[in-house]
CSV table of C-alpha atoms and ligand atoms in Angstrom, one decimal:
chain,number,residue,atom,x,y,z
A,1,UNK,CA,13.6,55.6,-119.8
A,2,UNK,CA,10.7,55.6,-117.2
A,3,UNK,CA,9.0,59.3,-116.2
A,4,UNK,CA,10.3,60.5,-112.5
A,5,UNK,CA,9.3,62.7,-110.2
A,6,UNK,CA,10.0,66.7,-110.4
A,7,UNK,CA,13.6,67.1,-109.7
A,8,UNK,CA,14.2,63.2,-110.0
A,9,UNK,CA,15.0,61.2,-112.9
A,10,UNK,CA,13.4,63.1,-116.6
A,11,UNK,CA,13.8,61.6,-119.9
A,12,UNK,CA,15.8,64.8,-120.5
A,13,UNK,CA,18.3,64.2,-117.4
A,14,UNK,CA,21.1,61.4,-117.5
A,15,UNK,CA,21.2,61.0,-114.0
A,16,UNK,CA,24.9,60.5,-112.7
A,17,UNK,CA,23.5,61.4,-109.0
A,18,UNK,CA,24.2,57.5,-108.0
A,19,UNK,CA,23.9,54.1,-109.3
A,20,UNK,CA,21.2,53.7,-107.1
A,21,UNK,CA,18.8,55.7,-109.7
A,22,UNK,CA,18.6,52.5,-112.0
A,23,UNK,CA,15.0,51.6,-112.6
A,24,UNK,CA,14.4,47.5,-113.2
A,25,UNK,CA,14.4,46.5,-116.5
A,26,UNK,CA,11.3,45.0,-118.3
A,27,UNK,CA,12.8,41.3,-118.2
A,28,UNK,CA,13.4,42.2,-114.4
A,29,UNK,CA,9.7,43.2,-113.8
A,30,UNK,CA,8.9,39.4,-115.6
A,31,UNK,CA,11.1,38.0,-113.4
A,32,UNK,CA,9.3,39.6,-110.4
A,33,UNK,CA,5.8,39.2,-111.3
A,34,UNK,CA,6.8,35.3,-112.0
A,35,UNK,CA,8.6,34.8,-108.3
A,36,UNK,CA,7.6,31.7,-106.3
A,37,UNK,CA,7.1,32.6,-102.9
A,38,UNK,CA,6.6,31.8,-99.3
A,39,UNK,CA,6.7,33.3,-95.8
A,40,UNK,CA,10.3,34.5,-95.6
A,41,UNK,CA,10.8,35.2,-92.0
A,42,UNK,CA,9.9,31.7,-91.6
A,43,UNK,CA,12.2,30.6,-94.1
A,44,UNK,CA,9.8,29.3,-96.6
A,45,UNK,CA,10.2,31.5,-99.6
A,46,UNK,CA,12.0,29.6,-102.1
A,47,UNK,CA,12.9,32.2,-104.1
A,48,UNK,CA,14.9,33.7,-100.9
A,49,UNK,CA,16.5,30.6,-99.9
A,50,UNK,CA,17.6,30.2,-103.6
A,51,UNK,CA,19.2,33.8,-103.4
A,52,UNK,CA,20.8,33.2,-100.4
A,53,UNK,CA,22.5,30.0,-101.2
A,54,UNK,CA,23.8,31.6,-104.3
A,55,UNK,CA,25.4,34.7,-102.7
A,56,UNK,CA,26.7,32.7,-100.0
A,57,UNK,CA,28.5,30.4,-103.0
A,58,UNK,CA,29.4,33.5,-105.2
A,59,UNK,CA,31.2,35.0,-101.7
A,60,UNK,CA,32.9,32.2,-100.5
A,61,UNK,CA,30.7,31.9,-97.3
A,62,UNK,CA,28.8,28.7,-95.8
A,63,UNK,CA,25.5,30.9,-95.2
A,64,UNK,CA,23.5,34.0,-96.1
A,65,UNK,CA,20.3,35.9,-95.2
A,66,UNK,CA,18.7,38.7,-97.0
A,67,UNK,CA,18.0,41.9,-95.6
A,68,UNK,CA,16.3,45.0,-97.1
A,69,UNK,CA,19.0,47.1,-97.6
A,70,UNK,CA,22.4,47.5,-97.4
A,71,UNK,CA,22.7,49.8,-94.2
A,72,UNK,CA,20.5,46.9,-92.6
A,73,UNK,CA,23.6,44.4,-93.6
A,74,UNK,CA,26.2,46.6,-91.9
A,75,UNK,CA,23.7,47.1,-88.8
A,76,UNK,CA,22.9,43.7,-88.0
A,77,UNK,CA,26.6,42.5,-89.1
A,78,UNK,CA,28.1,45.1,-86.4
A,79,UNK,CA,25.6,44.0,-83.6
A,80,UNK,CA,26.1,40.4,-84.3
A,81,UNK,CA,30.0,40.8,-84.1
A,82,UNK,CA,30.3,43.0,-81.2
A,83,UNK,CA,29.3,43.8,-77.7
A,84,UNK,CA,28.3,47.6,-76.4
A,85,UNK,CA,31.4,49.7,-75.6
A,86,UNK,CA,33.6,47.8,-78.1
A,87,UNK,CA,35.4,49.8,-80.9
A,88,UNK,CA,34.6,49.2,-84.8
A,89,UNK,CA,37.5,50.2,-86.9
A,90,UNK,CA,36.6,52.0,-90.0
A,91,UNK,CA,37.9,54.7,-92.6
A,92,UNK,CA,36.8,58.1,-92.0
A,93,UNK,CA,34.9,58.3,-95.1
A,94,UNK,CA,33.2,54.8,-94.6
A,95,UNK,CA,29.3,54.5,-95.5
A,96,UNK,CA,29.2,53.1,-91.7
A,97,UNK,CA,31.0,56.3,-90.5
A,98,UNK,CA,28.9,59.0,-93.1
A,99,UNK,CA,25.8,57.8,-93.9
A,100,UNK,CA,24.1,55.5,-91.4
A,101,UNK,CA,22.9,57.8,-89.0
A,102,UNK,CA,25.0,56.9,-86.0
A,103,UNK,CA,23.0,53.3,-86.2
A,104,UNK,CA,25.8,51.1,-84.8
A,105,UNK,CA,26.1,53.6,-81.9
A,106,UNK,CA,22.4,53.6,-81.1
A,107,UNK,CA,21.9,49.6,-81.8
A,108,UNK,CA,24.9,48.0,-80.9
A,109,UNK,CA,26.3,50.4,-78.1
A,110,UNK,CA,29.7,50.3,-80.1
A,111,UNK,CA,31.9,53.5,-80.7
A,112,UNK,CA,33.5,53.9,-84.1
A,113,UNK,CA,37.4,54.4,-84.2
A,114,UNK,CA,37.9,56.5,-86.9
A,115,UNK,CA,41.1,56.2,-89.4
A,116,UNK,CA,42.3,58.0,-92.1
A,117,UNK,CA,42.9,56.1,-95.4
A,118,UNK,CA,43.9,57.2,-98.7
A,119,UNK,CA,40.9,57.3,-100.5
A,120,UNK,CA,39.1,54.7,-98.1
A,121,UNK,CA,42.0,52.3,-97.7
A,122,UNK,CA,44.1,52.0,-95.1
A,123,UNK,CA,46.8,49.5,-93.7
A,124,UNK,CA,47.3,47.0,-90.8
A,125,UNK,CA,49.1,49.7,-89.1
A,126,UNK,CA,45.8,51.2,-88.3
A,127,UNK,CA,44.5,47.6,-86.7
A,128,UNK,CA,47.4,47.0,-84.4
A,129,UNK,CA,47.2,51.0,-83.2
A,130,UNK,CA,43.6,50.4,-82.5
A,131,UNK,CA,44.0,47.2,-80.8
A,132,UNK,CA,44.8,46.8,-77.0
A,133,UNK,CA,45.4,44.1,-74.7
A,134,UNK,CA,42.5,42.5,-73.3
A,135,UNK,CA,41.7,44.9,-69.9
A,136,UNK,CA,38.3,46.2,-68.3
A,137,UNK,CA,40.2,49.8,-68.8
A,138,UNK,CA,40.8,49.9,-72.6
A,139,UNK,CA,38.1,49.7,-74.8
A,140,UNK,CA,38.2,46.6,-76.9
A,141,UNK,CA,38.4,46.4,-80.7
A,142,UNK,CA,35.3,44.3,-81.8
A,143,UNK,CA,35.7,44.5,-85.6
A,144,UNK,CA,37.4,45.8,-88.5
A,145,UNK,CA,35.2,47.0,-91.0
A,146,UNK,CA,36.1,48.0,-94.5
A,147,UNK,CA,34.7,49.0,-97.9
A,148,UNK,CA,35.4,46.9,-101.1
A,149,UNK,CA,34.8,49.5,-103.6
A,150,UNK,CA,34.8,52.9,-101.3
A,151,UNK,CA,32.2,54.8,-102.4
A,152,UNK,CA,33.3,58.1,-101.0
A,153,UNK,CA,36.7,57.8,-102.1
A,154,UNK,CA,35.5,57.6,-105.4
A,155,UNK,CA,34.9,53.9,-106.0
A,156,UNK,CA,38.1,53.0,-104.9
A,157,UNK,CA,39.7,49.6,-104.9
A,158,UNK,CA,41.6,47.7,-102.5
A,159,UNK,CA,44.4,46.2,-103.2
A,160,UNK,CA,44.6,42.2,-102.9
A,161,UNK,CA,47.8,42.8,-100.5
A,162,UNK,CA,46.4,45.3,-98.4
A,163,UNK,CA,43.6,43.6,-98.0
A,164,UNK,CA,45.0,40.5,-97.0
A,165,UNK,CA,47.1,42.7,-94.3
A,166,UNK,CA,44.2,44.1,-92.8
A,167,UNK,CA,42.4,41.1,-92.3
A,168,UNK,CA,46.1,38.9,-91.1
A,169,UNK,CA,46.3,41.7,-88.7
A,170,UNK,CA,42.8,41.6,-87.1
A,171,UNK,CA,43.0,37.5,-87.1
A,172,UNK,CA,46.0,37.6,-85.4
A,173,UNK,CA,44.2,39.6,-82.8
A,174,UNK,CA,40.9,37.4,-82.8
A,175,UNK,CA,39.3,40.3,-84.4
A,176,UNK,CA,36.6,39.6,-86.8
A,177,UNK,CA,36.9,41.8,-90.5
A,178,UNK,CA,33.3,42.8,-92.1
A,179,UNK,CA,33.3,43.4,-95.7
A,180,UNK,CA,31.0,46.5,-96.8
A,181,UNK,CA,30.4,44.9,-100.4
A,182,UNK,CA,27.7,46.9,-101.5
A,183,UNK,CA,30.0,47.3,-104.8
A,184,UNK,CA,32.1,44.1,-104.3
A,185,UNK,CA,30.7,43.1,-107.8
A,186,UNK,CA,31.9,46.3,-109.4
A,187,UNK,CA,35.5,45.1,-107.7
A,188,UNK,CA,35.1,41.7,-109.1
A,189,UNK,CA,34.3,42.8,-112.9
A,190,UNK,CA,36.9,45.6,-112.7
A,191,UNK,CA,39.8,43.4,-111.4
A,192,UNK,CA,39.1,40.0,-112.9
A,193,UNK,CA,38.8,38.7,-109.4
A,194,UNK,CA,36.3,36.0,-108.0
A,195,UNK,CA,34.5,37.6,-105.1
A,196,UNK,CA,34.9,35.0,-103.1
A,197,UNK,CA,38.7,35.8,-103.1
A,198,UNK,CA,37.6,38.7,-100.6
A,199,UNK,CA,34.5,37.1,-99.2
A,200,UNK,CA,35.8,34.4,-98.2
A,201,UNK,CA,39.1,35.4,-96.0
A,202,UNK,CA,36.3,37.4,-94.0
A,203,UNK,CA,33.7,36.6,-91.0
A,204,UNK,CA,30.8,38.6,-93.2
A,205,UNK,CA,30.6,40.0,-96.2
A,206,UNK,CA,27.6,41.3,-98.1
A,207,UNK,CA,26.5,42.9,-101.6
A,208,UNK,CA,23.9,45.1,-102.7
A,209,UNK,CA,21.2,44.6,-105.6
A,210,UNK,CA,20.1,48.5,-105.8
A,211,UNK,CA,23.4,49.7,-106.8
A,212,UNK,CA,24.8,48.6,-110.0
A,213,UNK,CA,23.0,45.6,-109.9
A,214,UNK,CA,20.1,47.6,-110.8
A,215,UNK,CA,17.0,45.8,-108.7
A,216,UNK,CA,14.6,47.6,-106.7
A,217,UNK,CA,15.2,46.2,-103.2
A,218,UNK,CA,17.7,43.5,-101.4
A,219,UNK,CA,21.1,43.0,-100.1
A,220,UNK,CA,22.5,39.7,-99.2
A,221,UNK,CA,24.7,39.2,-95.8
A,222,UNK,CA,27.0,36.1,-96.0
A,223,UNK,CA,29.0,34.7,-93.3
A,224,UNK,CA,29.7,31.4,-91.5
A,225,UNK,CA,26.8,29.3,-90.9
A,226,UNK,CA,27.0,30.5,-86.9
A,227,UNK,CA,27.2,33.7,-87.8
A,228,UNK,CA,24.2,33.9,-90.3
A,229,UNK,CA,21.9,32.0,-87.3
A,230,UNK,CA,22.6,34.8,-84.9
A,231,UNK,CA,22.3,37.4,-87.4
A,232,UNK,CA,19.0,35.9,-87.8
A,233,UNK,CA,18.2,37.1,-84.4
A,234,UNK,CA,18.8,40.8,-85.1
A,235,UNK,CA,17.3,41.0,-88.3
A,236,UNK,CA,14.2,39.9,-86.5
A,237,UNK,CA,14.6,42.8,-83.8
A,238,UNK,CA,15.1,45.2,-86.3
A,239,UNK,CA,12.4,44.4,-88.2
A,240,UNK,CA,14.1,43.0,-91.1
A,241,UNK,CA,12.3,39.8,-91.2
A,242,UNK,CA,9.9,39.5,-94.4
A,243,UNK,CA,7.2,37.7,-96.2
A,244,UNK,CA,6.2,37.1,-99.5
A,245,UNK,CA,10.6,38.7,-100.2
A,246,UNK,CA,10.9,35.8,-103.2
A,247,UNK,CA,9.6,38.8,-105.4
A,248,UNK,CA,12.1,41.1,-104.7
A,249,UNK,CA,14.7,38.0,-104.4
A,250,UNK,CA,13.6,37.3,-108.4
A,251,UNK,CA,15.3,40.4,-109.3
A,252,UNK,CA,18.2,40.1,-107.5
A,253,UNK,CA,18.7,36.4,-109.1
A,254,UNK,CA,17.7,37.8,-112.9
A,255,UNK,CA,20.7,40.7,-111.8
A,256,UNK,CA,23.1,38.3,-110.9
A,257,UNK,CA,22.3,36.4,-114.3
A,258,UNK,CA,22.2,39.2,-116.7
A,259,UNK,CA,23.8,42.5,-114.6
A,260,UNK,CA,27.1,41.9,-113.5
A,261,UNK,CA,29.3,41.2,-117.0
A,262,UNK,CA,27.8,44.6,-117.6
A,263,UNK,CA,29.3,46.7,-114.8
A,264,UNK,CA,32.5,46.5,-117.3
A,265,UNK,CA,30.5,48.8,-119.4
A,266,UNK,CA,30.0,51.3,-116.5
A,267,UNK,CA,33.6,51.2,-115.9
A,268,UNK,CA,34.1,51.8,-119.6
A,269,UNK,CA,31.8,55.1,-119.3
A,270,UNK,CA,33.5,56.1,-116.2
A,271,UNK,CA,36.7,55.8,-117.6
A,272,UNK,CA,35.4,57.8,-121.0
A,273,UNK,CA,34.1,60.5,-119.0
A,274,UNK,CA,37.1,61.2,-116.3
A,275,UNK,CA,39.4,61.7,-119.6
A,276,UNK,CA,36.5,64.0,-121.4
A,277,UNK,CA,36.4,65.8,-117.8
A,278,UNK,CA,40.4,66.2,-117.5
A,279,UNK,CA,40.4,67.3,-121.4
A,280,UNK,CA,38.3,70.2,-120.1
A,281,UNK,CA,40.4,70.9,-117.2
A,282,UNK,CA,38.5,69.3,-114.5
A,283,UNK,CA,40.3,67.3,-111.9
A,284,UNK,CA,38.6,63.8,-110.8
A,285,UNK,CA,39.6,61.3,-108.6
A,286,UNK,CA,41.1,58.3,-111.1
A,287,UNK,CA,38.4,56.5,-112.6
A,288,UNK,CA,38.9,53.3,-111.0
A,289,UNK,CA,35.4,51.8,-111.3
A,290,UNK,CA,32.5,53.2,-111.8
A,291,UNK,CA,32.1,56.4,-109.2
A,292,UNK,CA,34.2,59.8,-109.5
A,293,UNK,CA,34.3,62.9,-107.8
A,294,UNK,CA,35.1,66.3,-109.0
A,295,UNK,CA,36.8,68.8,-106.8
A,296,UNK,CA,34.6,71.9,-108.0
A,297,UNK,CA,37.4,74.3,-106.6
A,298,UNK,CA,39.8,73.2,-109.6
A,299,UNK,CA,37.4,75.0,-112.0
A,300,UNK,CA,36.6,78.1,-109.7
A,301,UNK,CA,33.3,76.9,-108.4
A,302,UNK,CA,31.4,76.1,-105.5
A,303,UNK,CA,29.8,72.4,-105.5
A,304,UNK,CA,26.0,73.2,-105.0
A,305,UNK,CA,26.2,76.1,-107.2
A,306,UNK,CA,27.9,73.8,-110.3
A,307,UNK,CA,25.3,70.8,-109.5
A,308,UNK,CA,22.4,73.1,-110.2
A,309,UNK,CA,23.9,74.6,-113.3
A,310,UNK,CA,24.9,71.2,-114.7
A,311,UNK,CA,20.8,70.0,-113.5
A,312,UNK,CA,20.0,72.8,-115.8
A,313,UNK,CA,21.6,71.8,-118.5
A,314,UNK,CA,20.3,68.5,-118.1
A,315,UNK,CA,23.0,66.4,-116.0
A,316,UNK,CA,22.1,65.3,-112.4
A,317,UNK,CA,25.1,65.1,-110.3
A,318,UNK,CA,25.2,64.6,-106.3
A,319,UNK,CA,27.0,66.7,-104.0
A,320,UNK,CA,29.4,64.8,-100.9
A,321,UNK,CA,30.8,67.1,-98.9
A,322,UNK,CA,31.5,69.8,-101.1
A,323,UNK,CA,32.7,67.7,-104.1
A,324,UNK,CA,30.7,66.3,-107.1
A,325,UNK,CA,30.2,63.2,-107.3
A,326,UNK,CA,29.1,61.3,-111.0
A,327,UNK,CA,28.3,57.6,-110.8
A,328,UNK,CA,27.6,55.6,-113.9
A,329,UNK,CA,24.9,52.5,-113.9
A,330,UNK,CA,22.9,50.5,-116.1
A,331,UNK,CA,20.5,53.9,-117.2
A,332,UNK,CA,23.6,55.9,-118.5
A,333,UNK,CA,24.8,54.6,-122.1
A,334,UNK,CA,28.1,55.8,-123.8
A,335,UNK,CA,25.8,58.9,-125.8
A,336,UNK,CA,24.8,60.0,-122.2
A,337,UNK,CA,28.0,60.3,-121.0
A,338,UNK,CA,29.0,62.4,-124.2
A,339,UNK,CA,25.9,64.5,-123.0
A,340,UNK,CA,27.2,64.8,-119.8
A,341,UNK,CA,30.5,66.3,-121.4
A,342,UNK,CA,29.2,68.4,-123.7
A,343,UNK,CA,27.4,70.2,-121.0
A,344,UNK,CA,30.0,70.4,-118.7
A,345,UNK,CA,31.9,71.9,-121.7
A,346,UNK,CA,28.8,74.1,-122.5
A,347,UNK,CA,28.6,75.7,-118.6
A,348,UNK,CA,32.9,76.1,-118.3
A,349,UNK,CA,32.7,77.7,-121.7
A,350,UNK,CA,35.3,75.0,-123.2
A,351,UNK,CA,35.5,72.9,-125.7
A,352,UNK,CA,35.2,69.0,-125.1
A,353,UNK,CA,37.9,67.1,-125.8
B,401,LIG,C1,24.8,52.3,-100.8
B,401,LIG,C2,25.5,52.0,-99.6
B,401,LIG,C3,25.4,51.2,-98.2
B,401,LIG,C4,24.1,51.5,-97.7
B,401,LIG,O1,23.1,50.4,-99.1
B,401,LIG,P1,21.5,50.6,-99.0
B,401,LIG,O2,20.9,49.7,-99.6
B,401,LIG,O3,21.5,52.1,-99.5
B,401,LIG,O4,21.2,50.7,-97.6
B,401,LIG,C5,25.9,50.6,-97.7
B,401,LIG,N1,27.6,50.7,-98.1
B,401,LIG,C6,28.1,51.6,-99.2
B,401,LIG,C7,29.7,51.9,-99.4
B,401,LIG,C8,27.1,52.1,-99.9
B,401,LIG,O5,27.3,52.6,-101.0
């Protein structure tokens, strides 16, 4: 494992804080070094073009555009779909609502219509409630956005029928649907579903390459060709038009070839982690994919204090609004999960199950 700065990943730490903590493998670095490149913002980078075509097909869409980050995909999509004053329907714990610095409000002038879902999943009734008749008075619902999988819901999966019902409810009212698919490939692998089954039904969708797919940089936003053309204008405006980005696209292509099927290992590791924690009397969210949350109160501890105690025992976690998050990924193997369970057992003074 590569060395890290103090307080981040070191050889002795099992880093369960986030799947963003992956480092490019030697094979990925070789692919990056060998990339053919050109000027991305003039659309002359052949590796970026290849990546965009591949992701568009993967997600059941006509076209796609590469951006440096997932946050920029959400921002560009919101700006492309909406007009100032529009409502954007999201779950209360959506990344768009909680973790993007209010970018939609600042850059697109939208207001978030925040609804309470179940681990991030809401139903068509939320669309119906947010939608107003055409009027200069009632703010108009401009976009419905959902996360597959839902990060702060604990890697939660949208069931296909609920997903379809929300999409149908939005489309019946001529409202576009955007899927934040930062971990859509986790959902695809966990359920054995073709990602186009979700992506092909909506008006924009993106996947992140810097989470479980393990690339250093890149996210790709897909949609109908005319949407992607309009998105390009926003990409330029927000400084997301790049130059020899094929270096980074090569890492993403490598990830599609080598890091998708193995997401099943991350899911198996998280299930083992959840079982082991349950045996220690620790309450967690269900292990749907590669993320779980621990309620520290279930073991009579505070979140920050438990996090520090586990770090001292070689296990790095993150704290999100009072809960401890553990995430499995490319750089955590089955042995790492056992080390983490041993550390939790030692910290709580219980024997590991
Ligand atoms: C990480 C994440 C993002 C942002 O992606 P970045 O590439 O880190 O900018 C957006 N949505 C969800 C659900 C995420 O987990």
